[in-house]
Short mmCIF file of C-alpha atoms and ligand atoms in Angstrom, two decimals:
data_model
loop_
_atom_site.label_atom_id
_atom_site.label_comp_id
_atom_site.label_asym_id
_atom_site.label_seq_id
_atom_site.Cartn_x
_atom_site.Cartn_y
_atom_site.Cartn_z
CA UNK F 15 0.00 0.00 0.00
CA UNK F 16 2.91 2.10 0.82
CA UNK F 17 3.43 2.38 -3.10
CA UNK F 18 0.11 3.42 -4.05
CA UNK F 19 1.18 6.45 -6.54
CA UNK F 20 -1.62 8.35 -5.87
CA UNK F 21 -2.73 9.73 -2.59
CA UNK F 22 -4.62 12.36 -0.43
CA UNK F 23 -3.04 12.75 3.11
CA UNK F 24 -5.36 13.90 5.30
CA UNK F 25 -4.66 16.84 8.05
CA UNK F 26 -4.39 15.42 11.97
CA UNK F 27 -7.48 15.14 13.29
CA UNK F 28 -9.49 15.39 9.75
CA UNK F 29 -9.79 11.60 9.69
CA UNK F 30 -12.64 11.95 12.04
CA UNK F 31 -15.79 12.26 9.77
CA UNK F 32 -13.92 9.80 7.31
CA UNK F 33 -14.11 7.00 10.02
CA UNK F 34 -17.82 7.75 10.77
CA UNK F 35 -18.69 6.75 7.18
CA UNK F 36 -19.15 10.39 6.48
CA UNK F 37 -18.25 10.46 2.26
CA UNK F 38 -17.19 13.61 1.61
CA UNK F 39 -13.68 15.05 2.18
CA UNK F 40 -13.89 19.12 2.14
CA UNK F 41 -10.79 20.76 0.72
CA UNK F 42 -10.03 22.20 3.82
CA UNK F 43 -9.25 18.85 5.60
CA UNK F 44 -6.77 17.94 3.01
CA UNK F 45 -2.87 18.69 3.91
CA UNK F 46 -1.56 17.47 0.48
CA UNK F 47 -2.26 15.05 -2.57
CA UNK F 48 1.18 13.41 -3.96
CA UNK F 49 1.27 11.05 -7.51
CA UNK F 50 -0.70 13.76 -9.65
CA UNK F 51 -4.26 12.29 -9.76
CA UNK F 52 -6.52 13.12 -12.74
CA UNK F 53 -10.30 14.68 -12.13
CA UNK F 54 -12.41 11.55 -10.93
CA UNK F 55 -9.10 9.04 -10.08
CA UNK F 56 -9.25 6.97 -7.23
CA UNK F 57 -6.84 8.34 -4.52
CA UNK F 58 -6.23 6.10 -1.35
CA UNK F 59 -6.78 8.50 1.55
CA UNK F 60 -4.35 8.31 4.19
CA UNK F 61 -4.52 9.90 7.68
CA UNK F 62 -1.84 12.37 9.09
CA UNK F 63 0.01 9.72 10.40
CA UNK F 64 0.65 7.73 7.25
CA UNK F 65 -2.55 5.19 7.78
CA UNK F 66 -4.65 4.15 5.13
CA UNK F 67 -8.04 4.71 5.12
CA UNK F 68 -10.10 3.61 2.06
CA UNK F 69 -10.13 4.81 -1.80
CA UNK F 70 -11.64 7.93 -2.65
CA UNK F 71 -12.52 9.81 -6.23
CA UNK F 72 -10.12 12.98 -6.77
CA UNK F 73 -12.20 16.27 -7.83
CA UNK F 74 -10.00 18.58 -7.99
CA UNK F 75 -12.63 21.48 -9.13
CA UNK F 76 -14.65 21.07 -6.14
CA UNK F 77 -15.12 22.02 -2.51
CA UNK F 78 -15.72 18.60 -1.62
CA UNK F 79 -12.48 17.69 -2.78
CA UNK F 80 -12.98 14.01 -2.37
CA UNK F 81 -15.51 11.74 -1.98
CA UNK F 82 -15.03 7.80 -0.12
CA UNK F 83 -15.74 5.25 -2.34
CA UNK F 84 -14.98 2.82 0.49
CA UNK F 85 -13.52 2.29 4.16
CA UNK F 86 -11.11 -0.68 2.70
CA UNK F 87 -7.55 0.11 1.37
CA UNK F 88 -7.60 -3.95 0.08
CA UNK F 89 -10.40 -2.80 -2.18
CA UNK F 90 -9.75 -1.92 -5.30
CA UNK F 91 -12.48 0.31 -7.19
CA UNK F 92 -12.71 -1.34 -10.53
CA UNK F 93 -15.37 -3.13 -12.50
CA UNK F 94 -16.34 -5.94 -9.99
CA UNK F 95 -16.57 -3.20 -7.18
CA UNK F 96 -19.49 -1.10 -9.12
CA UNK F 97 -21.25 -4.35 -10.22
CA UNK F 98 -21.19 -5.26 -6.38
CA UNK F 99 -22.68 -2.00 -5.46
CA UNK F 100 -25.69 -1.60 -8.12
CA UNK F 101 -26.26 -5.06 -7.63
CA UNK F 102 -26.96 -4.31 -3.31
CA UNK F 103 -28.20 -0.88 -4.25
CA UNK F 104 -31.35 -3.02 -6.58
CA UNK F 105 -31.51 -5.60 -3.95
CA UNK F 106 -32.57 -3.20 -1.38
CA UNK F 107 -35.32 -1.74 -3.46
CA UNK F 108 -36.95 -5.22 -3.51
CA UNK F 109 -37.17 -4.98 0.23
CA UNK F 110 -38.62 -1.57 0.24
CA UNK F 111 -40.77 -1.50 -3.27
CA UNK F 112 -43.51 -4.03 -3.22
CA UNK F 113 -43.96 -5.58 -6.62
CA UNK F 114 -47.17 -4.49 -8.37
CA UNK F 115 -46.64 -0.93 -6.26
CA UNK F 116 -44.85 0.84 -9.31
CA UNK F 117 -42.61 0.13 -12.41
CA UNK F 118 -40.91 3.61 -11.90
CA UNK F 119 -38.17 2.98 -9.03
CA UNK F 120 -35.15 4.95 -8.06
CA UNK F 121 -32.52 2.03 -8.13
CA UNK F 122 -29.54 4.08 -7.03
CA UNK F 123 -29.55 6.90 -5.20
CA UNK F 124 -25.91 8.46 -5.05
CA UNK F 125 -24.14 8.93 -1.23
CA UNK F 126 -27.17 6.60 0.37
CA UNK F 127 -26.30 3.80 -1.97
CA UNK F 128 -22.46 4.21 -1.19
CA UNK F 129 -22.39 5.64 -4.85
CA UNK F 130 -21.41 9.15 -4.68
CA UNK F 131 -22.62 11.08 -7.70
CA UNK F 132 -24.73 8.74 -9.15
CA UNK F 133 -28.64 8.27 -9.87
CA UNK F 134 -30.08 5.72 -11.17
CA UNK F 135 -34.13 5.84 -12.21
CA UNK F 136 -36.05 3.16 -13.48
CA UNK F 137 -39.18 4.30 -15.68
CA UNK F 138 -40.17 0.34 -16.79
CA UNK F 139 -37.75 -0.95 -19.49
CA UNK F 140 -35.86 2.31 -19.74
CA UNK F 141 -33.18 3.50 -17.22
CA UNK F 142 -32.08 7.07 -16.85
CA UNK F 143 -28.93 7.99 -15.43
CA UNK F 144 -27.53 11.44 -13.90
CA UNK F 145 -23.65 11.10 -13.28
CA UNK F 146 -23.03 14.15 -11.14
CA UNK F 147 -19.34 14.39 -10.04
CA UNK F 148 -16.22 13.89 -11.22
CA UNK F 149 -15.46 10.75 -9.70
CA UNK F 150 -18.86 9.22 -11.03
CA UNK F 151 -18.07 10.58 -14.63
CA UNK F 152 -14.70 8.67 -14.63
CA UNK F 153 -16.16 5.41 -14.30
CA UNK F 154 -18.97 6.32 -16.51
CA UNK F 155 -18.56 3.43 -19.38
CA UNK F 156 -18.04 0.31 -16.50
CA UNK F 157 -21.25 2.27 -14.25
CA UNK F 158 -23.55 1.92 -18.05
CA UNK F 159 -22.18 -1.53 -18.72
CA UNK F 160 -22.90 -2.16 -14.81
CA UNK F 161 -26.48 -1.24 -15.44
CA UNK F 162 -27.24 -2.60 -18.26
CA UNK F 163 -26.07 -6.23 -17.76
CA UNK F 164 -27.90 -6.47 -13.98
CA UNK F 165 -30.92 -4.69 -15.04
CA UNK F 166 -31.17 -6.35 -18.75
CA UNK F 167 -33.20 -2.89 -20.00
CA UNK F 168 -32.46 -2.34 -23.37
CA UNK F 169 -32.42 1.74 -23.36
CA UNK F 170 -29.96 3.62 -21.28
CA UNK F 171 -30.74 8.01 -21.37
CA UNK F 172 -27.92 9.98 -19.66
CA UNK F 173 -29.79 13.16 -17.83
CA UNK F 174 -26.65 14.97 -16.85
CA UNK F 175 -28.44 18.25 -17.03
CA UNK F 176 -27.93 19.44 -13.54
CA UNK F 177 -26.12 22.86 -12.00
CA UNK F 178 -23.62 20.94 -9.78
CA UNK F 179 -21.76 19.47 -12.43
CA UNK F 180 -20.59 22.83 -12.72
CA UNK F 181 -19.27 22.51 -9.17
CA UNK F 182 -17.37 19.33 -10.42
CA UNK F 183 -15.66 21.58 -13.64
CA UNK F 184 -18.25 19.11 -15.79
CA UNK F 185 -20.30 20.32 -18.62
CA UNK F 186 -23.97 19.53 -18.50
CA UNK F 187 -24.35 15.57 -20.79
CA UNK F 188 -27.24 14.30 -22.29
CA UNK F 189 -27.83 11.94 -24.37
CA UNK F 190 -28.69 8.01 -25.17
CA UNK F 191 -26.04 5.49 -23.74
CA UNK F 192 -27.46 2.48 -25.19
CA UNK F 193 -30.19 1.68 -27.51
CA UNK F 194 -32.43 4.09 -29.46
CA UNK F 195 -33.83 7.66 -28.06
CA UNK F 196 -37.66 6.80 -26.44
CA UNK F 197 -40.69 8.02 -26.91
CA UNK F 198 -42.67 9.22 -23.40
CA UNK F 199 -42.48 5.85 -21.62
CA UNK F 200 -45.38 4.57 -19.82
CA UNK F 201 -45.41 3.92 -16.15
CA UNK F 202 -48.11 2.36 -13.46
CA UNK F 203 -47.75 3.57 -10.00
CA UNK F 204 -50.37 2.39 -7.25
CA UNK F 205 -52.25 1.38 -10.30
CA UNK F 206 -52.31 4.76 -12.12
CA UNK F 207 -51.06 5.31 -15.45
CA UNK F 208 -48.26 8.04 -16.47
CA UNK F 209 -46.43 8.37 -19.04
CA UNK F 210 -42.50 10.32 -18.78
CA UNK F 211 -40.90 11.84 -20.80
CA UNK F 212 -37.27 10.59 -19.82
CA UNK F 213 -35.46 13.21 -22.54
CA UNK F 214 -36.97 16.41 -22.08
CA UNK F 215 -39.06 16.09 -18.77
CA UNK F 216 -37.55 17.79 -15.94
CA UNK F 217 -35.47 15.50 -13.70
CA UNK F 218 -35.47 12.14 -15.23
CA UNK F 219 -39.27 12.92 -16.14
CA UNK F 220 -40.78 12.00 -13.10
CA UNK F 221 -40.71 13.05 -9.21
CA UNK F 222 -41.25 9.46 -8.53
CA UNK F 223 -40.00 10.62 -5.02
CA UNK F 224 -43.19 11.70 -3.97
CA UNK F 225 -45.33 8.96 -4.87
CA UNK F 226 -46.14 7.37 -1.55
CA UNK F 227 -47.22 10.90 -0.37
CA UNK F 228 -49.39 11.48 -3.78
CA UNK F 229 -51.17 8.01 -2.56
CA UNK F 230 -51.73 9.46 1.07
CA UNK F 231 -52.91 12.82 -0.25
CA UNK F 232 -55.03 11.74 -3.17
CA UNK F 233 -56.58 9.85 -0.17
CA UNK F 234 -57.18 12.63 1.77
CA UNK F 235 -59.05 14.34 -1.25
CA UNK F 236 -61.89 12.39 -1.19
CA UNK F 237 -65.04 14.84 -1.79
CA UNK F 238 -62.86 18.14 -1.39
CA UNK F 239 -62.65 20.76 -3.81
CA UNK F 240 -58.37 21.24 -4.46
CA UNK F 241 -55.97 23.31 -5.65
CA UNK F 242 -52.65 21.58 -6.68
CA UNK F 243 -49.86 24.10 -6.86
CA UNK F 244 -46.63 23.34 -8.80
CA UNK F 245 -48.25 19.93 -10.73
CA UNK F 246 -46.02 19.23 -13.31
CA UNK F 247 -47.27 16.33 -14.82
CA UNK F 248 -50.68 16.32 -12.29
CA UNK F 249 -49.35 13.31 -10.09
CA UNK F 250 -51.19 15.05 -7.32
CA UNK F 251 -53.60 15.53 -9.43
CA UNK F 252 -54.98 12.31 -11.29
CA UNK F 253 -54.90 10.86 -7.74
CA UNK F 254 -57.07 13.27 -6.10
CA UNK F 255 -59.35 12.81 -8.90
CA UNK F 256 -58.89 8.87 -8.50
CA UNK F 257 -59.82 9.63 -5.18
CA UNK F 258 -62.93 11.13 -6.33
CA UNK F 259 -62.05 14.46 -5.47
CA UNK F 260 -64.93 17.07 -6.06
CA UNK F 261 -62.72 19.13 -8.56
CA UNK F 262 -59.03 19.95 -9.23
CA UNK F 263 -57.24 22.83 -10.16
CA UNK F 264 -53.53 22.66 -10.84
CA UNK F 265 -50.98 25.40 -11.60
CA UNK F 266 -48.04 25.12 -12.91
CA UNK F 267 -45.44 27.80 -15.50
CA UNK F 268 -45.04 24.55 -17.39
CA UNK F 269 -47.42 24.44 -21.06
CA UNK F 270 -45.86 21.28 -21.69
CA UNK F 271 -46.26 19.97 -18.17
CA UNK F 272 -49.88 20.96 -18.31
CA UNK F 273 -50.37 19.15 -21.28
CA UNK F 274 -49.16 15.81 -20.40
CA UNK F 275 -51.40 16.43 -17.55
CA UNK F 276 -55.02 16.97 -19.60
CA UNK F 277 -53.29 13.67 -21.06
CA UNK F 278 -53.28 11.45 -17.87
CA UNK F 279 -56.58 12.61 -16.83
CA UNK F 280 -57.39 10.85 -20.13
CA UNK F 281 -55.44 8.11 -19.48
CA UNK F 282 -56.33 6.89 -16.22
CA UNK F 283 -60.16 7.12 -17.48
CA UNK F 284 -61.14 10.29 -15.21
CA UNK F 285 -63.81 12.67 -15.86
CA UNK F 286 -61.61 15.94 -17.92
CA UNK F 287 -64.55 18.56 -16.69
CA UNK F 288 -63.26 18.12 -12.89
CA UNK F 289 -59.67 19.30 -13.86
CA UNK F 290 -59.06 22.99 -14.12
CA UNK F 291 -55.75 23.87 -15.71
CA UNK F 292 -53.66 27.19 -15.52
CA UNK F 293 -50.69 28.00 -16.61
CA UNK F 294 -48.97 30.66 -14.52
CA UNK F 295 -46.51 31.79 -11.62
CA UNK F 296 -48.27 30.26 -8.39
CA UNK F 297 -47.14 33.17 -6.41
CA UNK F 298 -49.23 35.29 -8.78
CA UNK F 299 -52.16 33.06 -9.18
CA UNK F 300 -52.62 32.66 -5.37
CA UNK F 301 -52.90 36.20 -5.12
CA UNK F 302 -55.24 36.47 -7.89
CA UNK F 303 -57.57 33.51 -6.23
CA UNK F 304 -57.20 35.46 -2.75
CA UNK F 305 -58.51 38.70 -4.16
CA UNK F 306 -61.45 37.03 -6.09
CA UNK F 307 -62.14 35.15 -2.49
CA UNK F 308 -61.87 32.04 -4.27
CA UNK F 309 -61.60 29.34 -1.02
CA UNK F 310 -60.88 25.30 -1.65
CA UNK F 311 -60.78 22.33 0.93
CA UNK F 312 -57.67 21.21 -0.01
CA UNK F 313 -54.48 23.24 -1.11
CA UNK F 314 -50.98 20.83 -2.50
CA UNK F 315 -47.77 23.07 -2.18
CA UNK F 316 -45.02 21.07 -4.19
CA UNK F 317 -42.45 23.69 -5.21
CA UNK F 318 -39.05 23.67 -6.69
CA UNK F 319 -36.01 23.27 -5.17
CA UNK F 320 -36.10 27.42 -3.43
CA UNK F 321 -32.63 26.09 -1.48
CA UNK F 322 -30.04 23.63 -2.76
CA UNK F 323 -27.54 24.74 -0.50
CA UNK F 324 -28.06 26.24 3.49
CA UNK F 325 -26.10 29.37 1.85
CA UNK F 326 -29.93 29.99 -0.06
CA UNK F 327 -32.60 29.31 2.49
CA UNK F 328 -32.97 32.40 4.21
CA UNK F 329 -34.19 33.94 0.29
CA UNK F 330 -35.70 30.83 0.03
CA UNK F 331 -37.67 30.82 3.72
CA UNK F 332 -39.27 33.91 2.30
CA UNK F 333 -40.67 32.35 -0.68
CA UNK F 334 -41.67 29.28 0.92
CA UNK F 335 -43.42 31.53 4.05
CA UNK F 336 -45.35 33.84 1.20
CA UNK F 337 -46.88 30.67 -0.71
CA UNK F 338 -48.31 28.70 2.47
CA UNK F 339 -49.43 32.15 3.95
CA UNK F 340 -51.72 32.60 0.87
CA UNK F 341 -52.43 28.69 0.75
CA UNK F 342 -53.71 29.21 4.09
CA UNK F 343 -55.95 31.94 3.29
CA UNK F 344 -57.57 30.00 0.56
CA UNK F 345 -58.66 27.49 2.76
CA UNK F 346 -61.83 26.80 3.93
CA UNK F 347 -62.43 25.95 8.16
CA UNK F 348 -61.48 22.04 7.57
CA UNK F 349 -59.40 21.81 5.03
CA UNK F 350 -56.28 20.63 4.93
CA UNK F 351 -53.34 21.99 3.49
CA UNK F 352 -50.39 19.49 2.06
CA UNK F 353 -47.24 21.57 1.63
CA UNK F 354 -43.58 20.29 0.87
CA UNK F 355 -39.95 21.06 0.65
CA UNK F 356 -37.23 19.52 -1.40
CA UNK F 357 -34.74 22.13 -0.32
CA UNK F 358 -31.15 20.02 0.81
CA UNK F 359 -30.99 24.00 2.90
CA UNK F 360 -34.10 23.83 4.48
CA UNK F 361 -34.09 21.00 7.14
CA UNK F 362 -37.34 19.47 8.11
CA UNK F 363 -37.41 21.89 11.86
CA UNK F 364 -36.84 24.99 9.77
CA UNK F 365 -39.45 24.12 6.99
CA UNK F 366 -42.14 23.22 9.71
CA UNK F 367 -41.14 26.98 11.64
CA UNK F 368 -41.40 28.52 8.57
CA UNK F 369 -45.64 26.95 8.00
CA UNK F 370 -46.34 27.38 11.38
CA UNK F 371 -45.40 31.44 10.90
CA UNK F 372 -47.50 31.31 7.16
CA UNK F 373 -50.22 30.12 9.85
CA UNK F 374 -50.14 32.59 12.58
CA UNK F 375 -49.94 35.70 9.88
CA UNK F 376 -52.83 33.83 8.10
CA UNK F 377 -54.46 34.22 11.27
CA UNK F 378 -55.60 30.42 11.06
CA UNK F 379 -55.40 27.62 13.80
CA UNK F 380 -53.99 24.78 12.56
CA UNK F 381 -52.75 21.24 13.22
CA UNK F 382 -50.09 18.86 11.85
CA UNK F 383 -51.40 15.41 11.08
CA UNK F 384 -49.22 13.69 9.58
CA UNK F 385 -45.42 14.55 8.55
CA UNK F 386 -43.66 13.26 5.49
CA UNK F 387 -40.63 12.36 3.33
CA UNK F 388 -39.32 10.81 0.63
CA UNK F 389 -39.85 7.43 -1.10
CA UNK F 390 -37.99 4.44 0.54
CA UNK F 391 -36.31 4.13 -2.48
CA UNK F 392 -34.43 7.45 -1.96
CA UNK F 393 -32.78 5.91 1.23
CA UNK F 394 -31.03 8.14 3.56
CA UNK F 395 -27.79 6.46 4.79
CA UNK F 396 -27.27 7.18 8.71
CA UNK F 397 -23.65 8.62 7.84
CA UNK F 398 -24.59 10.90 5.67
CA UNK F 399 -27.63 12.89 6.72
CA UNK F 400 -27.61 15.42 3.74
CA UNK F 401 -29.77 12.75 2.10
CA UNK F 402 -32.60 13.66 3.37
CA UNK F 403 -33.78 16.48 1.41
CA UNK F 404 -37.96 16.31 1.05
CA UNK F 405 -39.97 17.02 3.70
CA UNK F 406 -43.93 17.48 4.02
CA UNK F 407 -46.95 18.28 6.34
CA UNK F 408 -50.07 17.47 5.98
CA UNK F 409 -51.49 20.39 8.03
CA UNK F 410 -55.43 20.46 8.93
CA UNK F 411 -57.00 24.06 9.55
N1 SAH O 507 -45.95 17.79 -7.66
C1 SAH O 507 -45.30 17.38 -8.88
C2 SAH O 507 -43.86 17.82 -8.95
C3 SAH O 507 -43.63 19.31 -8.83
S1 SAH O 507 -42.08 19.85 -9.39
C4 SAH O 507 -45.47 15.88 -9.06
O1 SAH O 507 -45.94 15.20 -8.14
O2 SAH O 507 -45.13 15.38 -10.13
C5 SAH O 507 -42.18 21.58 -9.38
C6 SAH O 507 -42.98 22.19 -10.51
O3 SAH O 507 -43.05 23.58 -10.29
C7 SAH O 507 -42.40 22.05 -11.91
O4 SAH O 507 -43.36 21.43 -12.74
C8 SAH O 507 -42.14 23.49 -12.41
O5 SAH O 507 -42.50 23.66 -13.79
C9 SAH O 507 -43.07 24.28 -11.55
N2 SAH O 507 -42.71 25.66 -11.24
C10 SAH O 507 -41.52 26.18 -10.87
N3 SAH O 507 -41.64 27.47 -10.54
C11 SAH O 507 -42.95 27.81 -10.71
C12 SAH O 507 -43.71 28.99 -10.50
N4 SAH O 507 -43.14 30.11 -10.03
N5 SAH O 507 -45.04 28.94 -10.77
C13 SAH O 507 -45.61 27.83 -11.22
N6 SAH O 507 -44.95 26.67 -11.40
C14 SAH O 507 -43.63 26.66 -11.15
#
């Protein structure tokens, strides 16, 4: 080991959050790096005393100069090691995902899967990939054969289109890795139908993060009149209406989104004259529906990412405090607003501070009654709590 070429000597003491399976090695913690590692090489990491830790990949672009690909200096990162990883990182999901619940699972999920910088989603036969950081982009050809020989799909679409490869000094990648481009690709989730656009949606296509919470809120919608806010595609949506929701409206700034939409409502075999559709800025239309006294006994808050980073979420708190204020308002005595966060900046005691203030200026009393978070298939590994990034109440006025 002692003639590895290529190595990252950490700074005395700085071994501490490698050893408590914490992946990510800040540039600050770093005292040197000796053999002349390329972006995305495996480095071994070695504390200040000379000891070997495990095998990190090099970024040099980045803040987090490092990240752990393992705890084992004996274990070489090659082919073998990223078949063994997808291969656990699928296994789990069987655990988690009931079979018949979906076809559209996230199959790796980056840091939680002890696969820094990589996503895996599976939309039925088609699997779309985000490689994020430099480490993940170097192995990039052994991670697609990887995939494709333990999943056996056909169609492999790189959606590399993401901000923090910027952070990585990586240029945004799209594109087919193996087979032909798709067509939207149809997926069934708690027996609903929806198709996804895997090339141009946003994401991979589909916030299949949230689907255990559209089940619990398109329960909750029984007989209520609702507003869904941010709908992209109308997950929310269809199953509210599924749920035989009185009516739906849903918002979005997204034609296209909208569209596909008025399409599932087709699709799943649900009545079109329930579903109201607007295209618009929600912070604008919620004004508009306050000053017309429009009122609703259900409001969905699903917004973008206001936060990615902590550095944001004080801007962010703002916009998040002005949307649930005027949900609030639009709310009739009994209804029950469902409002979420998928801010990394916001943690789940600052988002809920944030609602309860949109409640007292709203002048409404109101309840939690149920809190909620992302899929089980977007694991959050106990080392490395940044994982959890989505957060929702279900809050009952
Ligand atoms: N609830 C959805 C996912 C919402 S993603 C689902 O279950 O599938 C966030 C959505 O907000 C995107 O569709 C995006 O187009 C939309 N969006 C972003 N900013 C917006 C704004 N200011 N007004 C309206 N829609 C916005």
């Amino acid at each position: 080991m002692k003639n590895s070429k290529k190595t990252l000597i950490l700074k005395p003491g700085r071994d501490r959050s490698v050893l408590g399976r914490h992946p990510w090695i800040f540039s600050g913690a770093v005292d040197r790096v000796e053999g002349h590692p390329e972006s995305g090489e495996s480095v071994l990491v070695r504390d200040a005393s000379g000891l070997a830790l495990g095998w990190a990949a090099f970024s040099p672009a980045s803040s987090i100069r490092a990240r752990m690909w393992n705890l084992n200096p004996a274990e070489t990162v090659d082919k073998d090691y990223f078949e063994n990883r997808i291969r656990q990182a699928i296994e789990r999901r069987r655990a988690v995902v009931p079979p018949g619940e979906t076809d559209a699972v996230r199959l790796v999920h980056a840091e939680s899967d002890g696969l820094p910088g990589l996503v895996v989603d599976r939309y039925a036969d088609v699997l779309v990939v985000q490689i994020l950081t430099a480490g993940a982009e170097f192995w990039r050809e052994i991670i697609t054969d990887s995939l494709a020989k333990l999943t056996g799909t056909q169609v492999i679409v790189e959606r590399s289109d993401v901000d923090v490869r910027q952070l990585e000094g990586l240029a945004a990648r799209t594109g087919v890795l193996r087979g032909q481009t798709p067509g939207p690709v149809e997926i069934q989730e708690n027996g609903l139908r929806f198709q996804v656009d895997v090339v141009n949606g946003q994401k991979t296509g589909f916030y299949i993060d949230q689907r255990r919470n559209r089940q619990r809120v398109g329960a909750l919608a029984a007989g209520r009149k609702v507003l869904n806010c941010f709908c992209y595609t109308g997950g929310f949506s269809v199953y509210a209406l599924a749920h035989e929701a009185k009516s739906v409206v849903s918002v979005d700034s997204s034609g296209e989104a909208l569209a596909m939409g008025r399409r599932h409502v087709a699709l799943n075999g649900l009545l079109p004259e329930k579903a109201e559709w607007i295209e618009g800025d929600v912070f604008k239309v919620l004004r508009t529906m306050r000053d017309e006294g429009r009122s609703f006994d259900m409001v969905i808050l699903d917004p973008p990412k206001f936060a990615p980073t902590a550095a944001q979420a004080e801007r962010a708190a703002h916009g998040y405090k002005d949307i649930n204020l005027l949900g609030f308002k639009l709310l009739r005595p009994g209804g029950i607003l469902a409002t979420f966060s998928c801010s990394g900046g916001i943690s789940a005691e600052l988002f809920q501070k944030i609602v309860a203030g949109a409640a007292l200026d709203a002048g409404v009393d109101a309840r939690i009654v149920q809190t909620l978070t992302q899929g089980a298939d977007h694991p959050v590994a106990l080392s490395f709590p940044e994982g959890a990034y989505l957060k929702g109440l279900i809050v009952q006025v």
